[in-house]
mmCIF file of C-alpha atoms in Angstrom:
data_model
loop_
_atom_site.group_PDB
_atom_site.id
_atom_site.type_symbol
_atom_site.label_atom_id
_atom_site.label_comp_id
_atom_site.label_asym_id
_atom_site.label_seq_id
_atom_site.Cartn_x
_atom_site.Cartn_y
_atom_site.Cartn_z
ATOM 1 C CA MET A 207 97.372 132.133 73.798
ATOM 2 C CA ARG A 208 98.686 132.715 70.424
ATOM 3 C CA ASN A 209 100.123 129.443 70.571
ATOM 4 C CA SER A 210 97.083 127.520 71.897
ATOM 5 C CA PRO A 211 94.963 125.707 69.509
ATOM 6 C CA PRO A 212 91.300 126.641 69.443
ATOM 7 C CA VAL A 213 88.813 124.854 71.785
ATOM 8 C CA SER A 214 87.182 123.180 68.619
ATOM 9 C CA VAL A 215 89.985 120.908 68.297
ATOM 10 C CA TRP A 216 88.258 118.966 71.157
ATOM 11 C CA GLU A 217 85.761 117.679 68.605
ATOM 12 C CA GLU A 218 88.386 115.827 66.873
ATOM 13 C CA PRO A 219 88.680 112.177 68.180
ATOM 14 C CA GLU A 220 92.302 111.913 66.995
ATOM 15 C CA ARG A 221 93.174 115.077 69.237
ATOM 16 C CA VAL A 222 91.296 113.597 72.177
ATOM 17 C CA ASP A 223 93.443 110.508 71.780
ATOM 18 C CA GLN A 224 96.735 112.189 71.542
ATOM 19 C CA VAL A 225 95.532 114.174 74.876
ATOM 20 C CA LEU A 226 94.694 110.926 76.591
ATOM 21 C CA ARG A 227 98.059 109.591 75.672
ATOM 22 C CA ALA A 228 99.781 112.401 77.010
ATOM 23 C CA VAL A 229 98.320 112.475 80.463
ATOM 24 C CA ASP A 230 99.058 108.613 80.627
ATOM 25 C CA THR A 231 102.683 109.263 79.839
ATOM 26 C CA ARG A 232 105.609 110.636 81.939
ATOM 27 C CA LEU A 233 108.062 113.293 80.805
ATOM 28 C CA ASP A 234 110.983 110.647 80.012
ATOM 29 C CA GLY A 235 108.288 108.721 77.675
ATOM 30 C CA THR A 236 107.550 105.840 80.142
ATOM 31 C CA GLN A 237 103.921 104.965 81.181
ATOM 32 C CA ALA A 238 102.942 106.830 84.292
ATOM 33 C CA ALA A 239 102.038 104.795 87.246
ATOM 34 C CA ALA A 240 98.165 103.602 87.386
ATOM 35 C CA TRP A 241 97.114 105.670 90.204
ATOM 36 C CA SER A 242 98.633 108.807 88.416
ATOM 37 C CA ARG A 243 96.790 107.922 85.129
ATOM 38 C CA LYS A 244 93.525 107.597 87.033
ATOM 39 C CA ARG A 245 94.108 110.657 88.841
ATOM 40 C CA ASN A 246 95.129 112.915 85.369
ATOM 41 C CA ARG A 247 92.004 111.526 83.656
ATOM 42 C CA ARG A 248 89.871 112.591 86.393
ATOM 43 C CA VAL A 249 91.116 115.980 86.711
ATOM 44 C CA LEU A 250 90.667 116.471 82.781
ATOM 45 C CA ASN A 251 87.353 115.216 83.136
ATOM 46 C CA VAL A 252 86.448 118.056 85.793
ATOM 47 C CA VAL A 253 88.024 120.719 83.141
ATOM 48 C CA MET A 254 85.640 118.979 80.636
ATOM 49 C CA LYS A 255 82.715 119.247 82.625
ATOM 50 C CA TYR A 256 83.386 122.774 83.761
ATOM 51 C CA ALA A 257 83.770 123.910 80.074
ATOM 52 C CA VAL A 258 80.325 122.352 79.104
ATOM 53 C CA ARG A 259 78.680 123.997 82.152
ATOM 54 C CA ARG A 260 80.128 127.606 80.734
ATOM 55 C CA GLY A 261 78.887 126.704 77.320
ATOM 56 C CA VAL A 262 82.534 126.466 76.014
ATOM 57 C CA LEU A 263 81.899 122.983 74.673
ATOM 58 C CA ARG A 264 78.677 121.396 73.441
ATOM 59 C CA ALA A 265 79.600 117.936 75.002
ATOM 60 C CA ASN A 266 82.205 116.317 76.937
ATOM 61 C CA PRO A 267 84.581 114.773 74.444
ATOM 62 C CA LEU A 268 86.519 112.356 76.562
ATOM 63 C CA PRO A 269 85.521 108.497 76.692
ATOM 64 C CA LYS A 270 82.625 107.440 78.968
ATOM 65 C CA GLY A 271 81.904 104.280 81.044
ATOM 66 C CA LYS A 272 84.014 101.259 80.617
ATOM 67 C CA GLU A 273 86.123 102.697 78.053
ATOM 68 C CA SER A 274 87.362 105.534 80.299
ATOM 69 C CA THR A 275 88.888 103.392 82.946
ATOM 70 C CA THR A 276 89.872 100.292 81.131
ATOM 71 C CA ALA A 277 93.419 101.795 80.546
ATOM 72 C CA THR A 278 93.768 102.910 84.145
ATOM 73 C CA ARG A 279 92.781 100.163 86.550
ATOM 74 C CA THR A 280 94.410 100.619 89.819
ATOM 75 C CA THR A 281 95.008 98.773 93.143
ATOM 76 C CA ASN A 282 96.032 100.171 96.619
ATOM 77 C CA THR A 283 97.393 96.951 97.909
ATOM 78 C CA VAL A 284 100.950 97.292 98.942
ATOM 79 C CA ASP A 285 103.633 95.118 97.512
ATOM 80 C CA LYS A 286 104.898 92.839 99.852
ATOM 81 C CA ARG A 287 108.227 93.221 98.044
ATOM 82 C CA SER A 288 108.291 96.900 99.537
ATOM 83 C CA LEU A 289 108.300 95.639 103.128
ATOM 84 C CA LEU A 290 111.541 96.060 105.114
ATOM 85 C CA ASN A 291 112.562 93.022 107.443
ATOM 86 C CA PRO A 292 114.058 94.160 111.300
ATOM 87 C CA GLU A 293 117.430 93.356 110.143
ATOM 88 C CA ARG A 294 117.580 95.473 106.950
ATOM 89 C CA ALA A 295 115.687 98.203 108.937
ATOM 90 C CA ALA A 296 117.979 98.188 111.860
ATOM 91 C CA ALA A 297 120.651 98.566 109.479
ATOM 92 C CA ILE A 298 119.682 101.324 107.644
ATOM 93 C CA LEU A 299 118.650 103.370 110.735
ATOM 94 C CA ASP A 300 122.201 102.586 111.978
ATOM 95 C CA TRP A 301 124.060 103.750 108.925
ATOM 96 C CA MET A 302 121.643 106.912 109.015
ATOM 97 C CA ARG A 303 123.114 107.411 112.542
ATOM 98 C CA HIS A 304 126.595 107.650 111.391
ATOM 99 C CA ARG A 305 126.075 109.861 108.411
ATOM 100 C CA PRO A 306 128.572 112.440 108.455
ATOM 101 C CA ARG A 307 126.121 115.239 107.758
ATOM 102 C CA GLY A 308 123.257 115.635 109.942
ATOM 103 C CA GLY A 309 123.247 111.982 110.513
ATOM 104 C CA ARG A 310 121.635 111.991 114.083
ATOM 105 C CA ARG A 311 118.755 114.512 113.358
ATOM 106 C CA LEU A 312 117.914 112.134 110.373
ATOM 107 C CA HIS A 313 118.297 109.115 112.408
ATOM 108 C CA ALA A 314 115.736 110.253 114.732
ATOM 109 C CA PHE A 315 113.342 111.483 111.982
ATOM 110 C CA PHE A 316 113.348 107.992 110.314
ATOM 111 C CA ALA A 317 113.155 106.085 113.410
ATOM 112 C CA THR A 318 110.122 107.982 113.959
ATOM 113 C CA LEU A 319 108.480 107.048 110.814
ATOM 114 C CA TYR A 320 109.600 103.232 111.306
ATOM 115 C CA TYR A 321 108.114 102.891 114.929
ATOM 116 C CA CYS A 322 105.056 105.013 114.382
ATOM 117 C CA GLY A 323 104.118 104.550 110.822
ATOM 118 C CA LEU A 324 103.934 108.179 110.445
ATOM 119 C CA ARG A 325 103.447 109.599 106.686
ATOM 120 C CA PRO A 326 106.492 111.980 106.184
ATOM 121 C CA GLU A 327 104.537 115.063 105.821
ATOM 122 C CA VAL A 328 103.113 114.617 109.348
ATOM 123 C CA ALA A 329 106.492 113.876 110.794
ATOM 124 C CA VAL A 330 108.030 116.914 109.463
ATOM 125 C CA ALA A 331 105.063 119.151 111.083
ATOM 126 C CA MET A 332 105.554 117.823 114.544
ATOM 127 C CA ARG A 333 106.636 120.032 117.523
ATOM 128 C CA VAL A 334 108.648 119.013 120.526
ATOM 129 C CA GLU A 335 105.399 119.821 122.698
ATOM 130 C CA ASP A 336 103.662 117.053 120.507
ATOM 131 C CA VAL A 337 105.814 114.118 122.217
ATOM 132 C CA THR A 338 105.069 113.060 125.607
ATOM 133 C CA LEU A 339 107.879 111.290 126.938
ATOM 134 C CA PRO A 340 107.843 109.041 130.287
ATOM 135 C CA ASP A 341 110.113 110.010 133.474
ATOM 136 C CA PRO A 342 113.628 108.026 132.593
ATOM 137 C CA GLY A 343 112.838 105.964 135.739
ATOM 138 C CA ALA A 344 109.353 104.984 134.932
ATOM 139 C CA GLU A 345 108.453 101.336 134.399
ATOM 140 C CA ASP A 346 106.433 101.866 131.243
ATOM 141 C CA GLN A 347 108.747 103.504 128.865
ATOM 142 C CA TRP A 348 106.309 103.942 125.784
ATOM 143 C CA CYS A 349 106.072 107.643 124.766
ATOM 144 C CA GLU A 350 103.088 109.022 122.764
ATOM 145 C CA LEU A 351 102.964 111.200 119.718
ATOM 146 C CA LEU A 352 99.888 113.775 119.178
ATOM 147 C CA ILE A 353 99.270 114.015 115.656
ATOM 148 C CA HIS A 354 97.413 117.102 114.287
ATOM 149 C CA THR A 355 98.930 118.615 111.436
ATOM 150 C CA ALA A 356 100.673 118.008 108.066
ATOM 151 C CA THR A 357 102.895 120.036 106.013
ATOM 152 C CA PRO A 358 103.300 118.461 102.495
ATOM 153 C CA GLU A 359 105.547 119.655 100.202
ATOM 154 C CA VAL A 360 103.792 121.194 97.354
ATOM 155 C CA GLY A 361 106.068 123.866 95.706
ATOM 156 C CA LYS A 362 106.182 127.658 95.929
ATOM 157 C CA GLN A 363 104.233 128.280 92.922
ATOM 158 C CA TRP A 364 101.262 126.122 94.343
ATOM 159 C CA THR A 365 100.888 127.839 98.053
ATOM 160 C CA ASP A 366 99.547 131.334 98.770
ATOM 161 C CA SER A 367 102.404 131.876 101.140
ATOM 162 C CA GLY A 368 105.113 131.238 98.663
ATOM 163 C CA GLU A 369 106.822 128.654 100.759
ATOM 164 C CA THR A 370 107.393 125.374 99.698
ATOM 165 C CA HIS A 371 105.392 123.385 102.313
ATOM 166 C CA GLU A 372 101.804 123.815 103.016
ATOM 167 C CA ARG A 373 100.162 123.491 106.408
ATOM 168 C CA ARG A 374 97.077 121.374 106.222
ATOM 169 C CA ASP A 375 94.593 119.224 108.493
ATOM 170 C CA LEU A 376 95.424 115.523 108.690
ATOM 171 C CA LYS A 377 94.880 113.492 105.236
ATOM 172 C CA GLY A 378 90.893 112.109 105.346
ATOM 173 C CA ARG A 379 90.366 113.710 108.873
ATOM 174 C CA ALA A 380 87.919 116.579 109.816
ATOM 175 C CA GLU A 381 89.023 119.691 110.644
ATOM 176 C CA GLY A 382 91.047 120.129 113.710
ATOM 177 C CA GLU A 383 91.008 116.698 114.407
ATOM 178 C CA THR A 384 93.702 114.851 116.095
ATOM 179 C CA ARG A 385 94.993 111.161 116.892
ATOM 180 C CA THR A 386 97.744 109.864 119.261
ATOM 181 C CA VAL A 387 100.150 107.116 118.288
ATOM 182 C CA PRO A 388 102.190 105.120 120.929
ATOM 183 C CA GLY A 389 106.054 105.132 120.526
ATOM 184 C CA HIS A 390 108.078 101.792 121.296
ATOM 185 C CA PRO A 391 110.561 102.460 124.325
ATOM 186 C CA ALA A 392 113.287 102.233 121.571
ATOM 187 C CA LEU A 393 111.865 105.426 120.230
ATOM 188 C CA THR A 394 111.530 106.984 123.662
ATOM 189 C CA ARG A 395 115.275 106.815 123.875
ATOM 190 C CA ILE A 396 116.014 108.251 120.638
ATOM 191 C CA LEU A 397 113.765 111.143 120.777
ATOM 192 C CA ARG A 398 114.984 111.832 124.462
ATOM 193 C CA GLN A 399 118.404 112.098 123.280
ATOM 194 C CA HIS A 400 117.493 113.839 120.178
ATOM 195 C CA ILE A 401 115.773 116.608 121.910
ATOM 196 C CA ARG A 402 118.576 116.885 124.481
ATOM 197 C CA ASP A 403 121.348 116.869 121.753
ATOM 198 C CA GLU A 404 119.634 119.661 119.520
ATOM 199 C CA TRP A 405 118.611 121.735 122.663
ATOM 200 C CA LEU A 406 115.041 121.768 121.433
ATOM 201 C CA ARG A 407 112.269 123.598 123.343
ATOM 202 C CA PRO A 408 108.629 122.838 123.486
ATOM 203 C CA GLY A 409 107.420 125.129 120.493
ATOM 204 C CA ASP A 410 110.330 124.148 118.194
ATOM 205 C CA LEU A 411 109.948 121.808 115.262
ATOM 206 C CA LEU A 412 111.137 118.367 116.313
ATOM 207 C CA PHE A 413 113.058 117.622 113.117
ATOM 208 C CA GLN A 414 114.467 120.561 111.582
ATOM 209 C CA GLY A 415 116.605 121.040 108.638
ATOM 210 C CA GLU A 416 120.398 122.604 108.832
ATOM 211 C CA SER A 417 119.176 126.197 108.968
ATOM 212 C CA GLY A 418 116.330 125.314 111.533
ATOM 213 C CA GLY A 419 113.326 125.393 109.165
ATOM 214 C CA ILE A 420 111.247 122.541 107.941
ATOM 215 C CA LEU A 421 113.063 119.458 106.943
ATOM 216 C CA ALA A 422 113.118 119.352 103.016
ATOM 217 C CA GLY A 423 111.672 116.560 101.120
ATOM 218 C CA SER A 424 114.748 116.627 98.880
ATOM 219 C CA VAL A 425 117.116 115.936 101.939
ATOM 220 C CA ILE A 426 114.799 113.319 103.265
ATOM 221 C CA ARG A 427 114.548 111.430 100.186
ATOM 222 C CA ARG A 428 118.581 111.853 99.464
ATOM 223 C CA ALA A 429 119.381 110.388 102.709
ATOM 224 C CA TRP A 430 116.931 107.579 102.570
ATOM 225 C CA ARG A 431 118.391 106.433 99.015
ATOM 226 C CA GLY A 432 121.952 106.987 100.367
ATOM 227 C CA ALA A 433 121.300 104.710 103.431
ATOM 228 C CA ARG A 434 119.722 101.967 101.296
ATOM 229 C CA GLU A 435 122.461 101.862 98.638
ATOM 230 C CA ALA A 436 125.112 101.702 101.154
ATOM 231 C CA VAL A 437 123.412 99.120 103.384
ATOM 232 C CA LEU A 438 121.623 96.704 100.923
ATOM 233 C CA PRO A 439 123.062 94.092 98.613
ATOM 234 C CA PRO A 440 122.972 95.604 94.831
ATOM 235 C CA HIS A 441 120.071 93.156 93.838
ATOM 236 C CA VAL A 442 118.129 93.996 96.826
ATOM 237 C CA PHE A 443 118.633 97.929 96.419
ATOM 238 C CA ALA A 444 117.467 97.524 93.013
ATOM 239 C CA SER A 445 114.434 95.915 93.997
ATOM 240 C CA PRO A 446 111.133 97.330 95.579
ATOM 241 C CA THR A 447 112.562 96.609 99.171
ATOM 242 C CA GLY A 448 112.175 100.008 101.002
ATOM 243 C CA ARG A 449 112.551 101.928 97.835
ATOM 244 C CA ARG A 450 110.228 104.813 99.142
ATOM 245 C CA VAL A 451 110.435 106.414 102.571
ATOM 246 C CA TYR A 452 106.774 105.773 102.650
ATOM 247 C CA ASP A 453 107.718 102.260 102.879
ATOM 248 C CA ASN A 454 108.441 102.562 106.615
ATOM 249 C CA ARG A 455 104.816 103.409 107.032
ATOM 250 C CA HIS A 456 103.708 100.235 105.355
ATOM 251 C CA THR A 457 106.261 98.200 107.235
ATOM 252 C CA ARG A 458 104.855 99.407 110.846
ATOM 253 C CA LEU A 459 101.087 98.974 109.611
ATOM 254 C CA THR A 460 101.948 95.737 108.379
ATOM 255 C CA LYS A 461 103.938 94.623 111.461
ATOM 256 C CA TRP A 462 101.086 95.847 113.795
ATOM 257 C CA LEU A 463 98.598 93.826 112.015
ATOM 258 C CA ASN A 464 100.901 90.736 112.113
ATOM 259 C CA ASP A 465 101.543 91.142 115.597
ATOM 260 C CA GLY A 466 97.653 90.837 116.467
ATOM 261 C CA VAL A 467 97.013 94.360 117.028
ATOM 262 C CA PRO A 468 93.200 94.537 116.027
ATOM 263 C CA PRO A 469 92.347 96.291 112.992
ATOM 264 C CA ALA A 470 90.251 98.862 114.301
ATOM 265 C CA GLN A 471 93.317 99.859 116.788
ATOM 266 C CA VAL A 472 95.903 99.988 113.877
ATOM 267 C CA ALA A 473 93.548 102.163 111.611
ATOM 268 C CA GLU A 474 93.208 104.848 114.409
ATOM 269 C CA TRP A 475 96.636 104.767 115.008
ATOM 270 C CA ALA A 476 97.420 104.851 111.414
ATOM 271 C CA GLY A 477 94.599 107.640 110.690
ATOM 272 C CA ASN A 478 92.918 105.417 108.178
ATOM 273 C CA SER A 479 89.222 103.810 108.229
ATOM 274 C CA VAL A 480 89.570 100.091 108.955
ATOM 275 C CA ALA A 481 88.205 99.311 105.469
ATOM 276 C CA VAL A 482 91.003 101.113 103.598
ATOM 277 C CA LEU A 483 93.586 99.628 105.932
ATOM 278 C CA LEU A 484 92.312 95.961 105.022
ATOM 279 C CA ALA A 485 92.261 96.751 101.578
ATOM 280 C CA THR A 486 95.487 97.948 101.609
ATOM 281 C CA TYR A 487 97.333 95.742 103.881
ATOM 282 C CA ALA A 488 95.417 92.396 103.691
ATOM 283 C CA ARG A 489 97.721 90.645 101.568
ATOM 284 C CA CYS A 490 100.729 91.520 103.750
ATOM 285 C CA VAL A 491 99.257 89.761 107.010
ATOM 286 C CA ASP A 492 100.679 86.331 107.476
ATOM 287 C CA GLY A 493 102.314 84.038 109.779
ATOM 288 C CA GLN A 494 99.047 83.826 111.755
ATOM 289 C CA LEU A 495 97.807 80.520 109.972
ATOM 290 C CA PRO A 496 98.911 78.101 112.608
ATOM 291 C CA ASP A 497 97.397 79.942 115.550
ATOM 292 C CA LEU A 498 94.076 80.093 113.664
ATOM 293 C CA LYS A 499 93.949 76.611 112.968
ATOM 294 C CA ARG A 500 94.458 76.146 116.708
ATOM 295 C CA ARG A 501 91.655 78.276 117.505
ATOM 296 C CA LEU A 502 89.442 76.650 115.141
ATOM 297 C CA GLU A 503 90.313 73.124 116.545
ATOM 298 C CA ALA A 504 89.761 74.184 119.977
ATOM 299 C CA ALA A 505 86.197 75.445 119.035
ATOM 300 C CA GLY A 506 85.324 72.010 118.407
ATOM 301 C CA ASP A 507 83.399 70.092 115.700
ATOM 302 C CA LEU A 508 79.941 68.521 115.028
ATOM 303 C CA LEU A 509 79.154 65.976 117.744
ATOM 304 C CA GLU A 510 78.942 62.499 116.297
ATOM 305 C CA PRO A 511 76.170 60.097 116.997
ATOM 306 C CA PRO A 512 77.051 57.167 118.977
ATOM 307 C CA GLY A 513 78.562 54.293 117.084
ATOM 308 C CA ALA A 514 79.649 56.334 114.224
ATOM 309 C CA GLY A 515 82.963 56.088 112.578
#
């Protein structure tokens, strides 16, 4: 408290500008991502409004209107360069399988992200009982995943329990709401083998760390980076292609849309609204123009009067 400046400094425009520059900048001095800048300013604005309500400040000193958002325009559209093609995805998963330390366990985890488009915090929360596997001899070998919980990694200092992860309901969903996601037959084979190899029981976490607890985010990110670096050419590794673990989800949702799955169905599997889905992935949907042209031609044209042309 002794080193904290008085609240009156918020009445100095120069100091306000200094704070805004700070919240727009990362610790290494580079500019933060557009979405992070927008979020930071929004949080700061909430704090200022609270101070005004409590009578600590006479007015909100932050810029208002267009001036407050000009520097933080954002877009949620996925960068097409971040998507993985099937060959690169297969190579990364194959490398993961042969990783010396925990490779098979991590292979099953990343295969689930890729085939089902799950958020990582959802996948690490899954239990064995959340997976419905068909009988080995059944004609339909698609499995089904029940999604109902997320355990994002928020840090021990921010959780009531003192644990690194916090158990929450699904993002953007009502409390207790669930959804199901189909799993490709290739994933069925992977998960069946994974459950057998790890001797997992229904109440166990489907994907565990080495000590049996939740799979740590640091392990996930390190393994993914190592796989990309080992498999991808240097110029591709340096590019946005599959740079984030989350790009597995972007790749799968884009593939579903490009394969002709109705957006409403993709949104249900992904846990998004249709509006958010289309706003995020519209620029990534391609390859359907020839089919659309054929449909439009088949619908016919205006009738021409006799003798025309």
